[in-house]
Coordinates of N, CA and C in Angstrom, one line a residue:
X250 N -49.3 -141.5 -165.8 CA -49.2 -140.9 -164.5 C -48.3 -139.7 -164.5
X251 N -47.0 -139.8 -165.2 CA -46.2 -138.7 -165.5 C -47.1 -137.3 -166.1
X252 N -47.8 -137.5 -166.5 CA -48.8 -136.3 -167.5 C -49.7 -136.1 -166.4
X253 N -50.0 -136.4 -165.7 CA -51.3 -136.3 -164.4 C -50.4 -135.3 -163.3
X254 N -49.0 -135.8 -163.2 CA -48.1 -135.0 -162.1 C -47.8 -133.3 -163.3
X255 N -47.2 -133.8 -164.2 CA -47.3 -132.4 -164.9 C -48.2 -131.6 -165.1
X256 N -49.5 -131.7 -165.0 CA -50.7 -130.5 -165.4 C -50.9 -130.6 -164.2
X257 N -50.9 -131.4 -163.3 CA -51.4 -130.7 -161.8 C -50.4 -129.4 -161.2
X258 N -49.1 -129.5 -161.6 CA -47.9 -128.3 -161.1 C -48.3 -127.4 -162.3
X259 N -48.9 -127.9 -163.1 CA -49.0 -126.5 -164.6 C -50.1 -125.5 -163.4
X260 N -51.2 -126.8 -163.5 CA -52.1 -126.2 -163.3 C -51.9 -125.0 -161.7
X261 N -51.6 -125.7 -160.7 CA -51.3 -125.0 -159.4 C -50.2 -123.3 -160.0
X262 N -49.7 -123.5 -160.7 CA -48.5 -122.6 -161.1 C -49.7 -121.1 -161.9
X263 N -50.3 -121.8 -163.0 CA -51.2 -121.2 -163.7 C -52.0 -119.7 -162.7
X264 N -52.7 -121.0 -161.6 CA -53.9 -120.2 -160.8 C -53.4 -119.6 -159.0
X265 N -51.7 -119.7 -159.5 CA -51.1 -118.7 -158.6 C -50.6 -119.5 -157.2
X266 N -51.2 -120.8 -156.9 CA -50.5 -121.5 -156.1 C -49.5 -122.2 -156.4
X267 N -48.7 -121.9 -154.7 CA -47.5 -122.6 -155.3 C -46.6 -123.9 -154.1
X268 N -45.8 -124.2 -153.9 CA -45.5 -125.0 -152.7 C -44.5 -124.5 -152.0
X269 N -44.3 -123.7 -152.4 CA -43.2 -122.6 -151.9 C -43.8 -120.7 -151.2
X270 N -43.4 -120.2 -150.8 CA -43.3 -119.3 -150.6 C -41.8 -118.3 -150.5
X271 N -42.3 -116.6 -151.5 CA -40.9 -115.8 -151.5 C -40.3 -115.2 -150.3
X272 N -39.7 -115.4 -149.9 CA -38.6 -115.1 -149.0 C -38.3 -113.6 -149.2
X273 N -38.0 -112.9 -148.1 CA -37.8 -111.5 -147.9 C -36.0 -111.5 -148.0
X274 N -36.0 -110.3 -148.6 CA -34.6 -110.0 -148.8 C -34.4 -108.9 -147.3
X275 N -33.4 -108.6 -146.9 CA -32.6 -107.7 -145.9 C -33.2 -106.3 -146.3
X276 N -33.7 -105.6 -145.0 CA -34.8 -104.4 -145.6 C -35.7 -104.8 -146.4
X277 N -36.6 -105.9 -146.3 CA -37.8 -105.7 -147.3 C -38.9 -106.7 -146.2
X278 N -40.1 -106.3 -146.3 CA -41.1 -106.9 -145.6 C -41.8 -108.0 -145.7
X279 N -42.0 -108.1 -144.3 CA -42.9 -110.1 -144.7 C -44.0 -110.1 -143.7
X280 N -45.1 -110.4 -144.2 CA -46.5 -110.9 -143.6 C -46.1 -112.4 -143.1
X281 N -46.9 -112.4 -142.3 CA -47.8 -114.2 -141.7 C -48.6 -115.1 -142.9
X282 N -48.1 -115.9 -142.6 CA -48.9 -116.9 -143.3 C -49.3 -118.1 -142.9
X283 N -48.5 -118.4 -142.0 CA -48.9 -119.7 -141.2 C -48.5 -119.2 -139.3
X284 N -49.5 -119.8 -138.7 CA -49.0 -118.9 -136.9 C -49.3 -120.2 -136.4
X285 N -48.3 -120.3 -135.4 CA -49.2 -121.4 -134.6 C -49.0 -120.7 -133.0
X286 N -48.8 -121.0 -131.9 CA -48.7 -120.4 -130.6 C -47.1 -119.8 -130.7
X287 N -46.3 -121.3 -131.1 CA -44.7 -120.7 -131.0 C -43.8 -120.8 -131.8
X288 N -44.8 -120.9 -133.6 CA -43.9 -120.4 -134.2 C -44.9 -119.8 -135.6
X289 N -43.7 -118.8 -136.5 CA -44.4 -118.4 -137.7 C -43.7 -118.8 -138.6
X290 N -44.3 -118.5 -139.8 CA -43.9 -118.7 -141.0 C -44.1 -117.0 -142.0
X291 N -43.4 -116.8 -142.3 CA -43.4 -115.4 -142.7 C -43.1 -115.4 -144.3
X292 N -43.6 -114.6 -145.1 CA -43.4 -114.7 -147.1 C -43.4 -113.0 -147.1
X293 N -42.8 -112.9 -148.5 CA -42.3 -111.7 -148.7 C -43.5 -110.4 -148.5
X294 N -44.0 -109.4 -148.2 CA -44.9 -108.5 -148.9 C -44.2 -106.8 -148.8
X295 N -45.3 -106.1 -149.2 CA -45.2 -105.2 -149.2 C -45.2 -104.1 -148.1
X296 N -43.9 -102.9 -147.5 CA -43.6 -102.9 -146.4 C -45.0 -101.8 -145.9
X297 N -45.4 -101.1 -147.1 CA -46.6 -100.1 -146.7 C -48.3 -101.0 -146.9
X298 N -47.9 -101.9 -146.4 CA -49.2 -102.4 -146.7 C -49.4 -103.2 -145.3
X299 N -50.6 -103.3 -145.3 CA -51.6 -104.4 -143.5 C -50.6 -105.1 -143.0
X300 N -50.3 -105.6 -144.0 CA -49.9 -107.1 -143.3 C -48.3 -107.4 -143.1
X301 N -47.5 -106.5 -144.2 CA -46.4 -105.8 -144.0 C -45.7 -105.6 -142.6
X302 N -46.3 -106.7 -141.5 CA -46.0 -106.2 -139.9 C -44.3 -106.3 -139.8
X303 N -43.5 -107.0 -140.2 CA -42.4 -107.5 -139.8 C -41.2 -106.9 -141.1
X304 N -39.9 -106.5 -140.5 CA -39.0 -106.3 -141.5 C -37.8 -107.0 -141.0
X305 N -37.2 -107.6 -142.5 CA -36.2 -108.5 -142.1 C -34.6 -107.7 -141.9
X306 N -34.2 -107.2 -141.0 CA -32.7 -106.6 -140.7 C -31.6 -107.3 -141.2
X307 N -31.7 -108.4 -140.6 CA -30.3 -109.3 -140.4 C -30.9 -110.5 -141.0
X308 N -29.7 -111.4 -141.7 CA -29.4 -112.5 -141.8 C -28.2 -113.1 -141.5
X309 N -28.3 -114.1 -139.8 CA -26.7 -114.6 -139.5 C -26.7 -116.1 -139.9
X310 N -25.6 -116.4 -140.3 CA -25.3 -117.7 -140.9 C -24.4 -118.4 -139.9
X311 N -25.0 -119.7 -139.5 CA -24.5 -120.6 -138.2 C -25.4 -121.3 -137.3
X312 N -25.2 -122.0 -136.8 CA -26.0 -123.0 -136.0 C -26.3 -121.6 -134.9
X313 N -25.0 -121.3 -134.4 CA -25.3 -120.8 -133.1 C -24.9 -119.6 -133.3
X314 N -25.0 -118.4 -134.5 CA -25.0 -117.0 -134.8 C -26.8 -116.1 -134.1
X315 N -26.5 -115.6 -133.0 CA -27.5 -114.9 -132.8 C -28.3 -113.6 -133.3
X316 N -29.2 -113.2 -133.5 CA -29.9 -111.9 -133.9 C -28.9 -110.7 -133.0
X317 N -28.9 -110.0 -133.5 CA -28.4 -108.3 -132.7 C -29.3 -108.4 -131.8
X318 N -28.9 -107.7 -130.6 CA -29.3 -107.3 -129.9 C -30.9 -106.9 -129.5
X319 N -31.7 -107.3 -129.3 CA -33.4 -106.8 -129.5 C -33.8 -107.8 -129.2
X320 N -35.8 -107.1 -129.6 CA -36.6 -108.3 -129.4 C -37.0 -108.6 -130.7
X321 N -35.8 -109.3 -131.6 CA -36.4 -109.7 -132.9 C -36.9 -111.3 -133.0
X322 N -37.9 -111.2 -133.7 CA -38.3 -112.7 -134.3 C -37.6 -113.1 -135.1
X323 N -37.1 -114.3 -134.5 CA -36.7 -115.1 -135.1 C -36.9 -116.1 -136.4
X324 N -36.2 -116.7 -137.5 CA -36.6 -117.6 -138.0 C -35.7 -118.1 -137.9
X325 N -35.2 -119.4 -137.9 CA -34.0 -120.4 -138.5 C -35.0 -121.3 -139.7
X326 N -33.8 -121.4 -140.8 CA -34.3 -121.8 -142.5 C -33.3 -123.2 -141.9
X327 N -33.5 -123.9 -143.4 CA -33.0 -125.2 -142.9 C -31.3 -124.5 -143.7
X328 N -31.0 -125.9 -143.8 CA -29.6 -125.8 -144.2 C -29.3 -125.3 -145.4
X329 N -28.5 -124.1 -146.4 CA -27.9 -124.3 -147.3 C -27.5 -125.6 -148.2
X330 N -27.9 -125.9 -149.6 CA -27.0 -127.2 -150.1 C -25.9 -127.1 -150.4
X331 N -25.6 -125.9 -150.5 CA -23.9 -125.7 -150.9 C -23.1 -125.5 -149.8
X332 N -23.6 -125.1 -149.0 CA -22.7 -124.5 -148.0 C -23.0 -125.3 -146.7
X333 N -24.0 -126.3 -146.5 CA -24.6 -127.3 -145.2 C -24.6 -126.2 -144.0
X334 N -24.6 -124.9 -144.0 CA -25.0 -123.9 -142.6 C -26.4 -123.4 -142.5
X335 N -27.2 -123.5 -141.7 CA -28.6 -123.0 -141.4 C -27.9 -121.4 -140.8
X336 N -29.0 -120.8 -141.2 CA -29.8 -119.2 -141.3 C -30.4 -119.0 -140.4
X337 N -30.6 -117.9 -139.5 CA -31.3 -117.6 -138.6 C -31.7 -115.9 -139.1
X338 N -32.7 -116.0 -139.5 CA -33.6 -114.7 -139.7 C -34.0 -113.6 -138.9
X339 N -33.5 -112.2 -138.9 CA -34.1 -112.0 -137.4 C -35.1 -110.6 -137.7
X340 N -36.1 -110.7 -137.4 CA -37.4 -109.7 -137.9 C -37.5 -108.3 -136.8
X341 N -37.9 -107.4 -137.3 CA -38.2 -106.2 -136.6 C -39.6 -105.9 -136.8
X342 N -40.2 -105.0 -135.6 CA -41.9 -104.7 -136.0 C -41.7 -103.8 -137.1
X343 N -42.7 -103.4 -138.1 CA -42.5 -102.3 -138.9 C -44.1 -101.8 -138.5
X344 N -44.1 -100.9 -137.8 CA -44.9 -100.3 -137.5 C -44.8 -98.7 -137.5
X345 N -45.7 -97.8 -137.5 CA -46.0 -96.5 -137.4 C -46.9 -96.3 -136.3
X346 N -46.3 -95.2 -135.5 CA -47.4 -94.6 -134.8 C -49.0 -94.0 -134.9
X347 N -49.7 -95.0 -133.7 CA -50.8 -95.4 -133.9 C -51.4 -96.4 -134.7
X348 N -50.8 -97.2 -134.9 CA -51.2 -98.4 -135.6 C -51.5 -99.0 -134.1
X349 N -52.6 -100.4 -134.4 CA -52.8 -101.1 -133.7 C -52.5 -102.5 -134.0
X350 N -52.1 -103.4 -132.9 CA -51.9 -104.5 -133.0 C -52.9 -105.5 -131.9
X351 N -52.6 -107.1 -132.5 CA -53.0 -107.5 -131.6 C -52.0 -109.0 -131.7
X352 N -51.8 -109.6 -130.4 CA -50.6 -110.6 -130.2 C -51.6 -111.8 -130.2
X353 N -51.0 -112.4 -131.1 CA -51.2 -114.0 -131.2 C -50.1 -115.0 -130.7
X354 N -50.5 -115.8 -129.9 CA -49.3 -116.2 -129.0 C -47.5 -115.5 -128.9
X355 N -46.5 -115.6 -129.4 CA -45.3 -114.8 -129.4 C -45.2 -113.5 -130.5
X356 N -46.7 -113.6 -131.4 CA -46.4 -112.6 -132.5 C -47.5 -111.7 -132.7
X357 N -47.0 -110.3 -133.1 CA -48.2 -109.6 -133.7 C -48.3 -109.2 -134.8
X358 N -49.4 -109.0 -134.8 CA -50.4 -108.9 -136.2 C -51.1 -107.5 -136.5
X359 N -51.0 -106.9 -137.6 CA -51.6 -105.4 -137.3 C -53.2 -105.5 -137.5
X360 N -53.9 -104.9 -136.7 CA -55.3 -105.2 -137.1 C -56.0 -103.8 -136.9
X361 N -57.6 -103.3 -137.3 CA -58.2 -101.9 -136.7 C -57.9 -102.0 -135.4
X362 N -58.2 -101.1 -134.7 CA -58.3 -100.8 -133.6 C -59.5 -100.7 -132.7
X363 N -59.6 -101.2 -131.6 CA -60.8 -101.9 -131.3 C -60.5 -102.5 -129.9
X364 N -61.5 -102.9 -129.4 CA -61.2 -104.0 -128.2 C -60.3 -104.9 -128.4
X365 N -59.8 -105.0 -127.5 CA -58.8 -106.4 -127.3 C -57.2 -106.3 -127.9
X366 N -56.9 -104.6 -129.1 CA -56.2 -104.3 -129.2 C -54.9 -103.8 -128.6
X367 N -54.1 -103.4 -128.9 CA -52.5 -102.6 -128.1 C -52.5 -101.5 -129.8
X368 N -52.1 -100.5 -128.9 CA -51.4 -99.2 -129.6 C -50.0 -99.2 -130.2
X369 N -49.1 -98.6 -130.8 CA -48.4 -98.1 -131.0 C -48.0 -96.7 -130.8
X370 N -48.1 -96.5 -129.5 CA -48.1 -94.9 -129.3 C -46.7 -94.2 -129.1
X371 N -45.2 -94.9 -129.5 CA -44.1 -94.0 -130.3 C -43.3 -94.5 -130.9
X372 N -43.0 -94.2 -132.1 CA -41.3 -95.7 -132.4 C -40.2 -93.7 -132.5
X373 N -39.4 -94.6 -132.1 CA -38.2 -94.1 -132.1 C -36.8 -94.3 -132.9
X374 N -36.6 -93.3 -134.0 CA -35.8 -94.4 -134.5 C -34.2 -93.6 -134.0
X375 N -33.3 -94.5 -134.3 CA -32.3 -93.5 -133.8 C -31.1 -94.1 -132.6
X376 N -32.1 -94.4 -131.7 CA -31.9 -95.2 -130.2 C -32.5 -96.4 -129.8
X377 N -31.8 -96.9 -129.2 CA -32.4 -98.1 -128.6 C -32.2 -98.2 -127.1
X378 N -33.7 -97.8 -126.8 CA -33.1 -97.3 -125.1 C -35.3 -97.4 -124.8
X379 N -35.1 -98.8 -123.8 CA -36.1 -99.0 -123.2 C -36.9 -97.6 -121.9
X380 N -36.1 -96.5 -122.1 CA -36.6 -95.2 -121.0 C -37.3 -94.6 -121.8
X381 N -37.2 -94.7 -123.4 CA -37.7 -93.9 -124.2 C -39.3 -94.1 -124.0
X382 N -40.1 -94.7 -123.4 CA -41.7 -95.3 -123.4 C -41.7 -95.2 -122.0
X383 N -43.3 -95.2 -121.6 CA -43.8 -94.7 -120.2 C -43.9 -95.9 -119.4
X384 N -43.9 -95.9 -118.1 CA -44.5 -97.1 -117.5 C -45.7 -97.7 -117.8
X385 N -45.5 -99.3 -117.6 CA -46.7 -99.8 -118.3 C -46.4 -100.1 -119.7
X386 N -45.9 -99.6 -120.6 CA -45.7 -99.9 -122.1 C -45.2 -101.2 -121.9
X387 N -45.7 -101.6 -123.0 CA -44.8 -103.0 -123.7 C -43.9 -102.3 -124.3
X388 N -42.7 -102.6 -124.5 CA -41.5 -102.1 -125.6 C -40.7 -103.0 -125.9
X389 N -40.3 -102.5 -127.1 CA -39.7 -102.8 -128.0 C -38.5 -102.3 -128.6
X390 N -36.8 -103.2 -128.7 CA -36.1 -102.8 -128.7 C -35.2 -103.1 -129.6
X391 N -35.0 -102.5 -130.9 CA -33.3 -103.4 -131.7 C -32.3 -102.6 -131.7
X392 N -31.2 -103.4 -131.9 CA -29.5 -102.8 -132.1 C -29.8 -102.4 -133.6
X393 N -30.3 -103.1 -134.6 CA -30.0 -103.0 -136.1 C -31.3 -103.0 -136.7
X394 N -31.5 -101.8 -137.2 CA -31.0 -100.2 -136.5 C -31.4 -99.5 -135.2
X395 N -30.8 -99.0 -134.7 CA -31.2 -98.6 -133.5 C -32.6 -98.3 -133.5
X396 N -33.3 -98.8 -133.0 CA -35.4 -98.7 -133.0 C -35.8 -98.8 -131.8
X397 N -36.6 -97.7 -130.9 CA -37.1 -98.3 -130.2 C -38.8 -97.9 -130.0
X398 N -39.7 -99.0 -129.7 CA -41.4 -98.6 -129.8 C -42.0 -98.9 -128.9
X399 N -42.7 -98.1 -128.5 CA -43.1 -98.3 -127.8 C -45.5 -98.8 -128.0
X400 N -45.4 -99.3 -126.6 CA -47.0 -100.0 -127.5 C -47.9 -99.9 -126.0
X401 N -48.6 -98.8 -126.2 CA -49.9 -99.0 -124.7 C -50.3 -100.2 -124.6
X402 N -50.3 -100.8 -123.1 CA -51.4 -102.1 -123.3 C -52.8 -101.5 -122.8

């Protein structure tokens, strides 16, 4: 049985699955991988790439340590073994002007552009000041670093 549990992890490891997923370091980018209405699960990727939507700013350590200031996504990880303190993750859009998105329950997703889409028609970097975008916009705001974007509906 012991030899049946070892080639099945050989094997999963071999052909690239794994039971884990890489974790995004501070400034580096993470895609979706699992969504449900009110929550995600996010793994490392590449920040110029599709799926690349989200960049991780902050990492606060504490039950009750909040994100800066914004409308960041959130994650809380479970606990540390060394240290018994949960993590609270807090994500930024990484978008460029003119990209399009489209919202899946509390999150978005970069997709073509198309029906049923939202724009990205300014990011701002610099400030964080909701006047920066026209009436009507959805926006978008963080302390760290000061960003703010704005998104046609």
């Amino acid at each position: 049985m012991r030899n049946i549990v070892v080639i099945t992890a050989l094997a999963l490891v071999v052909s690239g699955c794994s039971l884990w997923t890489e974790q995004p370091g501070v400034g580096e980018c993470a895609k979706i991988v699992d969504l449900s209405r009110n929550d995600v699960e996010l793994t490392k990727a590449d920040c110029s790439s599709q799926e690349g939507v989200y960049k991780l700013v902050s990492i606060e350590r504490g039950v009750t340590a909040p994100c800066p200031g914004g409308d960041y996504v959130e994650e809380a990880s479970a606990r540390n073994r060394k240290t018994k303190r949960k993590t609270r993750e807090c994500y930024a859009l990484n978008v460029r002007e003119g990209d399009c998105l489209k919202q899946v329950g509390d999150f978005d997703t970069r997709v073509a552009c198309g029906t049923g889409t939202r724009k990205v028609s300014k990011v701002v970097t610099g400030r964080s000041d909701r006047s920066q975008c026209g009436a009507g916009d959805d926006v978008r705001t963080y302390d760290r670093p000061p960003t703010t974007i704005c998104i046609s509906r």
